[in-house]
PDB file of C-alpha atoms and ligand atoms in Angstrom:
ATOM      1  CA  MET W   1     -42.739  84.481  -3.257  1.00  0.00           C
ATOM      2  CA  LYS W   2     -45.379  87.146  -2.654  1.00  0.00           C
ATOM      3  CA  LYS W   3     -47.594  84.687  -0.872  1.00  0.00           C
ATOM      4  CA  ILE W   4     -44.837  83.506   1.359  1.00  0.00           C
ATOM      5  CA  LEU W   5     -43.881  86.889   2.365  1.00  0.00           C
ATOM      6  CA  LYS W   6     -47.385  87.921   3.331  1.00  0.00           C
ATOM      7  CA  ARG W   7     -47.418  84.960   5.819  1.00  0.00           C
ATOM      8  CA  LEU W   8     -44.683  86.777   7.521  1.00  0.00           C
ATOM      9  CA  GLU W   9     -46.770  89.760   8.114  1.00  0.00           C
ATOM     10  CA  ARG W  10     -48.415  88.397  11.054  1.00  0.00           C
ATOM     11  CA  GLY W  11     -45.469  89.145  13.286  1.00  0.00           C
ATOM     12  CA  GLY W  12     -44.024  87.389  16.300  1.00  0.00           C
ATOM     13  CA  SER W  13     -40.751  85.429  16.667  1.00  0.00           C
ATOM     14  CA  VAL W  14     -39.417  83.449  13.711  1.00  0.00           C
ATOM     15  CA  ILE W  15     -36.989  80.527  13.426  1.00  0.00           C
ATOM     16  CA  LEU W  16     -35.363  79.713  10.160  1.00  0.00           C
ATOM     17  CA  PHE W  17     -34.254  76.160   9.085  1.00  0.00           C
ATOM     18  CA  LEU W  18     -32.308  75.849   5.851  1.00  0.00           C
ATOM     19  CA  ASP W  19     -31.137  72.827   4.000  1.00  0.00           C
ATOM     20  CA  TYR W  20     -27.708  73.396   2.415  1.00  0.00           C
ATOM     21  CA  ASP W  21     -27.125  71.696  -0.983  1.00  0.00           C
ATOM     22  CA  GLY W  22     -29.534  72.508  -3.561  1.00  0.00           C
ATOM     23  CA  THR W  23     -31.156  75.177  -1.308  1.00  0.00           C
ATOM     24  CA  ILE W  24     -28.591  77.834  -0.411  1.00  0.00           C
ATOM     25  CA  VAL W  25     -25.796  76.634  -2.521  1.00  0.00           C
ATOM     26  CA  PRO W  26     -26.421  75.138  -6.107  1.00  0.00           C
ATOM     27  CA  ILE W  27     -25.476  71.465  -6.508  1.00  0.00           C
ATOM     28  CA  VAL W  28     -22.088  71.229  -7.975  1.00  0.00           C
ATOM     29  CA  LYS W  29     -19.955  68.419  -9.302  1.00  0.00           C
ATOM     30  CA  ARG W  30     -17.438  68.508  -6.492  1.00  0.00           C
ATOM     31  CA  PRO W  31     -19.387  68.731  -3.222  1.00  0.00           C
ATOM     32  CA  GLU W  32     -16.406  70.217  -1.327  1.00  0.00           C
ATOM     33  CA  LEU W  33     -16.670  73.377  -3.495  1.00  0.00           C
ATOM     34  CA  ALA W  34     -20.101  74.217  -2.643  1.00  0.00           C
ATOM     35  CA  LYS W  35     -19.812  77.402  -0.661  1.00  0.00           C
ATOM     36  CA  PRO W  36     -21.950  80.439  -0.404  1.00  0.00           C
ATOM     37  CA  HIS W  37     -20.781  83.588  -2.002  1.00  0.00           C
ATOM     38  CA  PRO W  38     -19.395  85.897   0.598  1.00  0.00           C
ATOM     39  CA  MET W  39     -22.159  88.482   0.047  1.00  0.00           C
ATOM     40  CA  ARG W  40     -24.635  85.835   0.708  1.00  0.00           C
ATOM     41  CA  ARG W  41     -22.862  84.593   3.873  1.00  0.00           C
ATOM     42  CA  LYS W  42     -22.970  88.167   5.091  1.00  0.00           C
ATOM     43  CA  LEU W  43     -26.618  88.350   4.583  1.00  0.00           C
ATOM     44  CA  LEU W  44     -27.321  85.195   6.409  1.00  0.00           C
ATOM     45  CA  GLU W  45     -25.109  86.411   9.174  1.00  0.00           C
ATOM     46  CA  LYS W  46     -27.150  89.512   9.459  1.00  0.00           C
ATOM     47  CA  ILE W  47     -30.339  87.324   9.719  1.00  0.00           C
ATOM     48  CA  SER W  48     -28.837  85.122  12.248  1.00  0.00           C
ATOM     49  CA  LYS W  49     -28.313  88.057  14.477  1.00  0.00           C
ATOM     50  CA  LYS W  50     -32.068  88.818  14.536  1.00  0.00           C
ATOM     51  CA  ILE W  51     -33.444  85.310  14.442  1.00  0.00           C
ATOM     52  CA  PRO W  52     -32.259  81.876  15.278  1.00  0.00           C
ATOM     53  CA  VAL W  53     -31.045  80.210  11.973  1.00  0.00           C
ATOM     54  CA  ALA W  54     -30.180  76.490  11.723  1.00  0.00           C
ATOM     55  CA  ILE W  55     -28.721  74.786   8.705  1.00  0.00           C
ATOM     56  CA  VAL W  56     -29.922  71.244   8.497  1.00  0.00           C
ATOM     57  CA  SER W  57     -27.943  68.976   6.183  1.00  0.00           C
ATOM     58  CA  GLY W  58     -26.865  65.357   5.295  1.00  0.00           C
ATOM     59  CA  ARG W  59     -23.341  66.688   5.557  1.00  0.00           C
ATOM     60  CA  SER W  60     -21.233  66.065   8.673  1.00  0.00           C
ATOM     61  CA  LEU W  61     -20.902  68.850  11.217  1.00  0.00           C
ATOM     62  CA  TYR W  62     -17.352  68.966  10.587  1.00  0.00           C
ATOM     63  CA  ASP W  63     -17.936  69.623   6.852  1.00  0.00           C
ATOM     64  CA  LEU W  64     -20.649  72.209   7.436  1.00  0.00           C
ATOM     65  CA  LYS W  65     -18.494  74.126   9.991  1.00  0.00           C
ATOM     66  CA  LYS W  66     -15.787  74.423   7.351  1.00  0.00           C
ATOM     67  CA  LEU W  67     -18.239  75.555   4.548  1.00  0.00           C
ATOM     68  CA  VAL W  68     -20.658  77.801   6.419  1.00  0.00           C
ATOM     69  CA  LYS W  69     -18.493  79.776   8.634  1.00  0.00           C
ATOM     70  CA  ILE W  70     -21.188  81.924  10.247  1.00  0.00           C
ATOM     71  CA  LYS W  71     -20.733  82.613  13.990  1.00  0.00           C
ATOM     72  CA  GLY W  72     -23.935  82.001  16.048  1.00  0.00           C
ATOM     73  CA  ILE W  73     -25.620  79.890  13.418  1.00  0.00           C
ATOM     74  CA  TYR W  74     -26.934  76.498  14.380  1.00  0.00           C
ATOM     75  CA  LEU W  75     -25.848  73.391  12.492  1.00  0.00           C
ATOM     76  CA  ILE W  76     -27.830  70.147  12.322  1.00  0.00           C
ATOM     77  CA  GLY W  77     -25.615  67.511  10.480  1.00  0.00           C
ATOM     78  CA  ASN W  78     -25.751  63.924   9.404  1.00  0.00           C
ATOM     79  CA  HIS W  79     -29.503  64.065   8.863  1.00  0.00           C
ATOM     80  CA  GLY W  80     -30.120  65.111  12.460  1.00  0.00           C
ATOM     81  CA  LEU W  81     -27.714  62.794  14.276  1.00  0.00           C
ATOM     82  CA  GLU W  82     -25.419  65.547  15.315  1.00  0.00           C
ATOM     83  CA  ILE W  83     -26.315  69.195  16.259  1.00  0.00           C
ATOM     84  CA  LEU W  84     -24.008  72.122  17.041  1.00  0.00           C
ATOM     85  CA  PHE W  85     -25.696  74.698  19.146  1.00  0.00           C
ATOM     86  CA  LYS W  86     -24.001  77.555  21.005  1.00  0.00           C
ATOM     87  CA  ARG W  87     -20.754  76.007  21.888  1.00  0.00           C
ATOM     88  CA  GLU W  88     -21.978  72.474  22.483  1.00  0.00           C
ATOM     89  CA  ILE W  89     -22.270  69.505  20.294  1.00  0.00           C
ATOM     90  CA  TRP W  90     -25.054  66.912  20.815  1.00  0.00           C
ATOM     91  CA  VAL W  91     -24.734  63.543  19.073  1.00  0.00           C
ATOM     92  CA  HIS W  92     -27.280  60.727  18.880  1.00  0.00           C
ATOM     93  CA  PRO W  93     -26.060  58.117  21.372  1.00  0.00           C
ATOM     94  CA  TYR W  94     -26.661  55.044  19.148  1.00  0.00           C
ATOM     95  CA  ALA W  95     -24.648  56.839  16.352  1.00  0.00           C
ATOM     96  CA  ILE W  96     -21.733  57.279  18.582  1.00  0.00           C
ATOM     97  CA  ARG W  97     -21.524  53.581  19.248  1.00  0.00           C
ATOM     98  CA  MET W  98     -22.035  52.646  15.570  1.00  0.00           C
ATOM     99  CA  LYS W  99     -19.313  55.038  14.386  1.00  0.00           C
ATOM    100  CA  LYS W 100     -16.616  52.502  13.794  1.00  0.00           C
ATOM    101  CA  TYR W 101     -18.866  49.928  12.170  1.00  0.00           C
ATOM    102  CA  ILE W 102     -19.995  52.494   9.628  1.00  0.00           C
ATOM    103  CA  GLY W 103     -16.502  53.482   8.853  1.00  0.00           C
ATOM    104  CA  LYS W 104     -15.407  49.879   8.277  1.00  0.00           C
ATOM    105  CA  THR W 105     -18.390  49.379   5.965  1.00  0.00           C
ATOM    106  CA  LEU W 106     -17.670  52.335   3.863  1.00  0.00           C
ATOM    107  CA  LYS W 107     -13.937  51.453   3.515  1.00  0.00           C
ATOM    108  CA  ARG W 108     -15.084  47.932   2.158  1.00  0.00           C
ATOM    109  CA  ILE W 109     -17.411  49.627  -0.275  1.00  0.00           C
ATOM    110  CA  GLU W 110     -14.685  52.089  -1.369  1.00  0.00           C
ATOM    111  CA  ASP W 111     -12.365  49.148  -2.134  1.00  0.00           C
ATOM    112  CA  ARG W 112     -14.827  47.502  -4.280  1.00  0.00           C
ATOM    113  CA  LEU W 113     -15.601  50.758  -6.195  1.00  0.00           C
ATOM    114  CA  LYS W 114     -12.023  51.542  -6.999  1.00  0.00           C
ATOM    115  CA  ASN W 115     -12.464  50.589 -10.695  1.00  0.00           C
ATOM    116  CA  LEU W 116     -15.519  52.841 -11.148  1.00  0.00           C
ATOM    117  CA  ARG W 117     -14.263  56.236 -12.348  1.00  0.00           C
ATOM    118  CA  GLY W 118     -16.236  59.232 -11.237  1.00  0.00           C
ATOM    119  CA  VAL W 119     -17.439  57.866  -7.873  1.00  0.00           C
ATOM    120  CA  ILE W 120     -16.502  59.488  -4.635  1.00  0.00           C
ATOM    121  CA  VAL W 121     -17.005  57.698  -1.340  1.00  0.00           C
ATOM    122  CA  GLU W 122     -17.301  60.109   1.493  1.00  0.00           C
ATOM    123  CA  ASP W 123     -17.033  59.053   5.185  1.00  0.00           C
ATOM    124  CA  LYS W 124     -19.075  61.429   7.226  1.00  0.00           C
ATOM    125  CA  GLY W 125     -18.364  59.749  10.440  1.00  0.00           C
ATOM    126  CA  LEU W 126     -21.935  58.796  11.417  1.00  0.00           C
ATOM    127  CA  SER W 127     -22.950  58.133   7.763  1.00  0.00           C
ATOM    128  CA  GLY W 128     -21.642  57.887   4.283  1.00  0.00           C
ATOM    129  CA  SER W 129     -22.392  59.350   0.976  1.00  0.00           C
ATOM    130  CA  ILE W 130     -21.389  57.738  -2.325  1.00  0.00           C
ATOM    131  CA  HIS W 131     -21.472  60.622  -4.871  1.00  0.00           C
ATOM    132  CA  TYR W 132     -21.847  59.595  -8.646  1.00  0.00           C
ATOM    133  CA  ARG W 133     -22.182  62.933 -10.372  1.00  0.00           C
ATOM    134  CA  LEU W 134     -19.206  62.201 -12.674  1.00  0.00           C
ATOM    135  CA  LEU W 135     -20.091  58.546 -13.415  1.00  0.00           C
ATOM    136  CA  ASN W 136     -21.002  57.392 -16.798  1.00  0.00           C
ATOM    137  CA  GLN W 137     -24.740  56.587 -17.003  1.00  0.00           C
ATOM    138  CA  ASP W 138     -24.275  53.082 -18.028  1.00  0.00           C
ATOM    139  CA  LYS W 139     -22.221  52.249 -14.915  1.00  0.00           C
ATOM    140  CA  LYS W 140     -24.935  53.315 -12.444  1.00  0.00           C
ATOM    141  CA  LYS W 141     -26.560  49.685 -12.345  1.00  0.00           C
ATOM    142  CA  ALA W 142     -23.142  48.284 -11.434  1.00  0.00           C
ATOM    143  CA  LEU W 143     -22.623  50.791  -8.747  1.00  0.00           C
ATOM    144  CA  LYS W 144     -25.992  50.212  -7.165  1.00  0.00           C
ATOM    145  CA  SER W 145     -25.613  46.345  -7.011  1.00  0.00           C
ATOM    146  CA  ILE W 146     -22.201  46.801  -5.216  1.00  0.00           C
ATOM    147  CA  ILE W 147     -23.678  49.041  -2.586  1.00  0.00           C
ATOM    148  CA  GLU W 148     -26.730  47.013  -2.162  1.00  0.00           C
ATOM    149  CA  GLU W 149     -24.664  43.933  -1.598  1.00  0.00           C
ATOM    150  CA  GLU W 150     -22.410  45.442   0.987  1.00  0.00           C
ATOM    151  CA  ILE W 151     -25.241  47.021   2.877  1.00  0.00           C
ATOM    152  CA  SER W 152     -27.215  43.748   2.963  1.00  0.00           C
ATOM    153  CA  LYS W 153     -24.369  42.327   4.965  1.00  0.00           C
ATOM    154  CA  SER W 154     -25.168  44.720   7.742  1.00  0.00           C
ATOM    155  CA  LYS W 155     -28.212  42.653   8.371  1.00  0.00           C
ATOM    156  CA  GLY W 156     -30.426  45.673   8.915  1.00  0.00           C
ATOM    157  CA  LYS W 157     -27.959  47.845  10.725  1.00  0.00           C
ATOM    158  CA  LEU W 158     -27.575  50.176   7.776  1.00  0.00           C
ATOM    159  CA  LYS W 159     -29.727  51.399   4.951  1.00  0.00           C
ATOM    160  CA  ILE W 160     -29.447  53.054   1.621  1.00  0.00           C
ATOM    161  CA  LYS W 161     -31.175  56.275   0.840  1.00  0.00           C
ATOM    162  CA  LYS W 162     -31.076  57.857  -2.667  1.00  0.00           C
ATOM    163  CA  GLY W 163     -30.514  61.618  -3.031  1.00  0.00           C
ATOM    164  CA  LYS W 164     -29.606  63.709  -5.991  1.00  0.00           C
ATOM    165  CA  LYS W 165     -26.864  61.835  -7.686  1.00  0.00           C
ATOM    166  CA  VAL W 166     -25.824  60.402  -4.409  1.00  0.00           C
ATOM    167  CA  PHE W 167     -26.396  57.138  -2.380  1.00  0.00           C
ATOM    168  CA  GLU W 168     -26.581  57.833   1.339  1.00  0.00           C
ATOM    169  CA  ILE W 169     -25.419  55.146   3.694  1.00  0.00           C
ATOM    170  CA  ARG W 170     -27.232  55.659   6.816  1.00  0.00           C
ATOM    171  CA  LEU W 171     -27.910  53.898  10.101  1.00  0.00           C
ATOM    172  CA  ASN W 172     -31.188  52.076   9.961  1.00  0.00           C
ATOM    173  CA  LEU W 173     -32.528  54.356  12.732  1.00  0.00           C
ATOM    174  CA  ASN W 174     -35.892  55.918  13.079  1.00  0.00           C
ATOM    175  CA  TRP W 175     -34.217  59.475  13.048  1.00  0.00           C
ATOM    176  CA  ASN W 176     -34.232  61.983  10.274  1.00  0.00           C
ATOM    177  CA  LYS W 177     -33.899  65.723   9.535  1.00  0.00           C
ATOM    178  CA  GLY W 178     -37.289  66.294  11.249  1.00  0.00           C
ATOM    179  CA  ASP W 179     -36.077  64.819  14.521  1.00  0.00           C
ATOM    180  CA  GLY W 180     -32.904  66.788  14.357  1.00  0.00           C
ATOM    181  CA  VAL W 181     -35.043  69.997  14.024  1.00  0.00           C
ATOM    182  CA  LYS W 182     -37.206  68.891  17.065  1.00  0.00           C
ATOM    183  CA  LYS W 183     -34.119  68.057  19.066  1.00  0.00           C
ATOM    184  CA  LEU W 184     -32.672  71.576  18.342  1.00  0.00           C
ATOM    185  CA  LEU W 185     -35.849  73.169  19.407  1.00  0.00           C
ATOM    186  CA  SER W 186     -35.805  71.331  22.675  1.00  0.00           C
ATOM    187  CA  LEU W 187     -31.994  71.834  23.201  1.00  0.00           C
ATOM    188  CA  LEU W 188     -32.580  75.556  22.868  1.00  0.00           C
ATOM    189  CA  ASN W 189     -35.803  75.642  24.772  1.00  0.00           C
ATOM    190  CA  LEU W 190     -37.505  77.564  22.054  1.00  0.00           C
ATOM    191  CA  LYS W 191     -41.152  78.394  22.470  1.00  0.00           C
ATOM    192  CA  ASN W 192     -43.431  76.497  20.253  1.00  0.00           C
ATOM    193  CA  GLU W 193     -45.444  79.505  19.071  1.00  0.00           C
ATOM    194  CA  ALA W 194     -42.573  80.979  17.066  1.00  0.00           C
ATOM    195  CA  LEU W 195     -43.285  80.831  13.240  1.00  0.00           C
ATOM    196  CA  LYS W 196     -40.834  78.251  11.820  1.00  0.00           C
ATOM    197  CA  ILE W 197     -39.671  78.453   8.292  1.00  0.00           C
ATOM    198  CA  TYR W 198     -38.204  75.353   6.685  1.00  0.00           C
ATOM    199  CA  ILE W 199     -36.651  75.611   3.148  1.00  0.00           C
ATOM    200  CA  GLY W 200     -35.287  72.460   1.437  1.00  0.00           C
ATOM    201  CA  ASP W 201     -35.019  70.777  -1.920  1.00  0.00           C
ATOM    202  CA  ASP W 202     -34.664  67.120  -1.374  1.00  0.00           C
ATOM    203  CA  GLU W 203     -36.378  63.891  -0.477  1.00  0.00           C
ATOM    204  CA  THR W 204     -34.771  63.961   3.088  1.00  0.00           C
ATOM    205  CA  ASP W 205     -36.264  67.460   3.625  1.00  0.00           C
ATOM    206  CA  GLU W 206     -39.753  65.886   3.350  1.00  0.00           C
ATOM    207  CA  ASP W 207     -39.166  64.285   6.829  1.00  0.00           C
ATOM    208  CA  ALA W 208     -38.778  67.742   8.148  1.00  0.00           C
ATOM    209  CA  PHE W 209     -41.704  69.323   6.193  1.00  0.00           C
ATOM    210  CA  ARG W 210     -43.861  66.618   7.741  1.00  0.00           C
ATOM    211  CA  ILE W 211     -43.233  67.771  11.370  1.00  0.00           C
ATOM    212  CA  PHE W 212     -44.407  71.335  10.924  1.00  0.00           C
ATOM    213  CA  LYS W 213     -47.839  72.594  11.703  1.00  0.00           C
ATOM    214  CA  GLY W 214     -50.356  74.525   9.616  1.00  0.00           C
ATOM    215  CA  GLY W 215     -49.072  77.831  10.532  1.00  0.00           C
ATOM    216  CA  ASP W 216     -45.534  77.171   9.901  1.00  0.00           C
ATOM    217  CA  LEU W 217     -43.865  77.899   6.341  1.00  0.00           C
ATOM    218  CA  THR W 218     -42.500  74.937   4.497  1.00  0.00           C
ATOM    219  CA  ILE W 219     -40.857  75.865   1.248  1.00  0.00           C
ATOM    220  CA  LEU W 220     -39.743  73.272  -1.399  1.00  0.00           C
ATOM    221  CA  VAL W 221     -37.035  74.433  -3.800  1.00  0.00           C
ATOM    222  CA  GLY W 222     -37.338  73.050  -7.369  1.00  0.00           C
ATOM    223  CA  ARG W 223     -39.847  71.312  -9.440  1.00  0.00           C
ATOM    224  CA  LYS W 224     -40.379  68.034  -7.608  1.00  0.00           C
ATOM    225  CA  LYS W 225     -43.895  66.952  -8.195  1.00  0.00           C
ATOM    226  CA  SER W 226     -45.207  65.847  -4.826  1.00  0.00           C
ATOM    227  CA  SER W 227     -44.157  67.271  -1.527  1.00  0.00           C
ATOM    228  CA  PHE W 228     -45.416  68.016   2.085  1.00  0.00           C
ATOM    229  CA  ALA W 229     -44.281  71.608   1.638  1.00  0.00           C
ATOM    230  CA  LYS W 230     -46.785  74.226   1.324  1.00  0.00           C
ATOM    231  CA  PHE W 231     -44.993  76.810  -0.829  1.00  0.00           C
ATOM    232  CA  ARG W 232     -42.462  76.657  -3.457  1.00  0.00           C
ATOM    233  CA  LEU W 233     -39.412  78.732  -4.682  1.00  0.00           C
ATOM    234  CA  LYS W 234     -37.952  77.942  -8.159  1.00  0.00           C
ATOM    235  CA  ASN W 235     -34.230  77.709  -7.343  1.00  0.00           C
ATOM    236  CA  VAL W 236     -31.330  78.652  -5.045  1.00  0.00           C
ATOM    237  CA  ASN W 237     -31.412  82.266  -6.519  1.00  0.00           C
ATOM    238  CA  GLU W 238     -34.984  82.690  -5.423  1.00  0.00           C
ATOM    239  CA  VAL W 239     -34.150  81.338  -2.031  1.00  0.00           C
ATOM    240  CA  TRP W 240     -31.677  84.204  -1.756  1.00  0.00           C
ATOM    241  CA  LEU W 241     -34.145  86.807  -2.853  1.00  0.00           C
ATOM    242  CA  PHE W 242     -36.595  85.513  -0.252  1.00  0.00           C
ATOM    243  CA  LEU W 243     -33.905  85.714   2.379  1.00  0.00           C
ATOM    244  CA  LYS W 244     -33.202  89.201   1.352  1.00  0.00           C
ATOM    245  CA  GLU W 245     -36.800  90.177   1.651  1.00  0.00           C
ATOM    246  CA  LEU W 246     -36.964  88.260   5.076  1.00  0.00           C
ATOM    247  CA  LEU W 247     -33.964  90.397   6.348  1.00  0.00           C
ATOM    248  CA  LYS W 248     -35.762  93.680   5.216  1.00  0.00           C
ATOM    249  CA  LYS W 249     -38.835  92.579   7.190  1.00  0.00           C
ATOM    250  CA  MET W 250     -36.793  91.899  10.189  1.00  0.00           C
ATOM    251  CA  GLY W 251     -35.328  95.252   9.852  1.00  0.00           C
ATOM    252  CA  ARG W 252     -38.602  96.987   9.690  1.00  0.00           C
ATOM    253  CA  LYS W 253     -39.849  95.039  12.706  1.00  0.00           C
ATOM    254  CA  GLU W 254     -37.219  96.559  14.898  1.00  0.00           C
ATOM    255  CA  THR W 255     -37.742 100.178  14.096  1.00  0.00           C
TER     256      THR W 255
HETATM  257 MG1   MG K 301     -30.579  69.578  -0.370  1.00  0.00          MG
END
């Protein structure tokens, strides 16, 4: 953490990007319960008053808005396909056209998974998540083969991405969290010279780590072996310690 904080000393403007699950909230068995503690929310709100802050998640905007509840914060949902900035919402045009198709596919998968206890199919509008944190380990193979079979029917329109205890059903589109980050920067007309910080824990965050340049701060949360991120924090608690320090530094800069 010291090394990361040292990088901040060079001054200049800062933009903060944060993944949600596994980064600022711990991964829990019921994803709808993953909310930041009010104190932590307050801290993030303070930071967002000083620098632009964006949450970048695989969750839908709708979901993120309900959970995050911080005014003035930017939200990038559905792995970059939808962005809330100021009072506007940008949505990837192809994703808008495919929304119905995605919904129908998820419904079909849900019907076939009815007999597997501990599986939750979540329709996120522009994508879907099939959570299996509560599923018996020996049923995982059956789950996987049903999902694969149904997605193969889309003839390449949809793809499966694996996350932590979740299968993500996504458009087979060359668009990821990194593209969402770039899109937000262009929507906000933000200068390139600002120091960008991106903190994330998952495979999908690697797409974002990859777009940043040498001077930027990419931080992986957890013990994953290989990563494009330059720095590491151990867990969600350490992320918040870092954010606390970040706010302190911001405060000092002002005075
Ligand atoms: Mg995550």
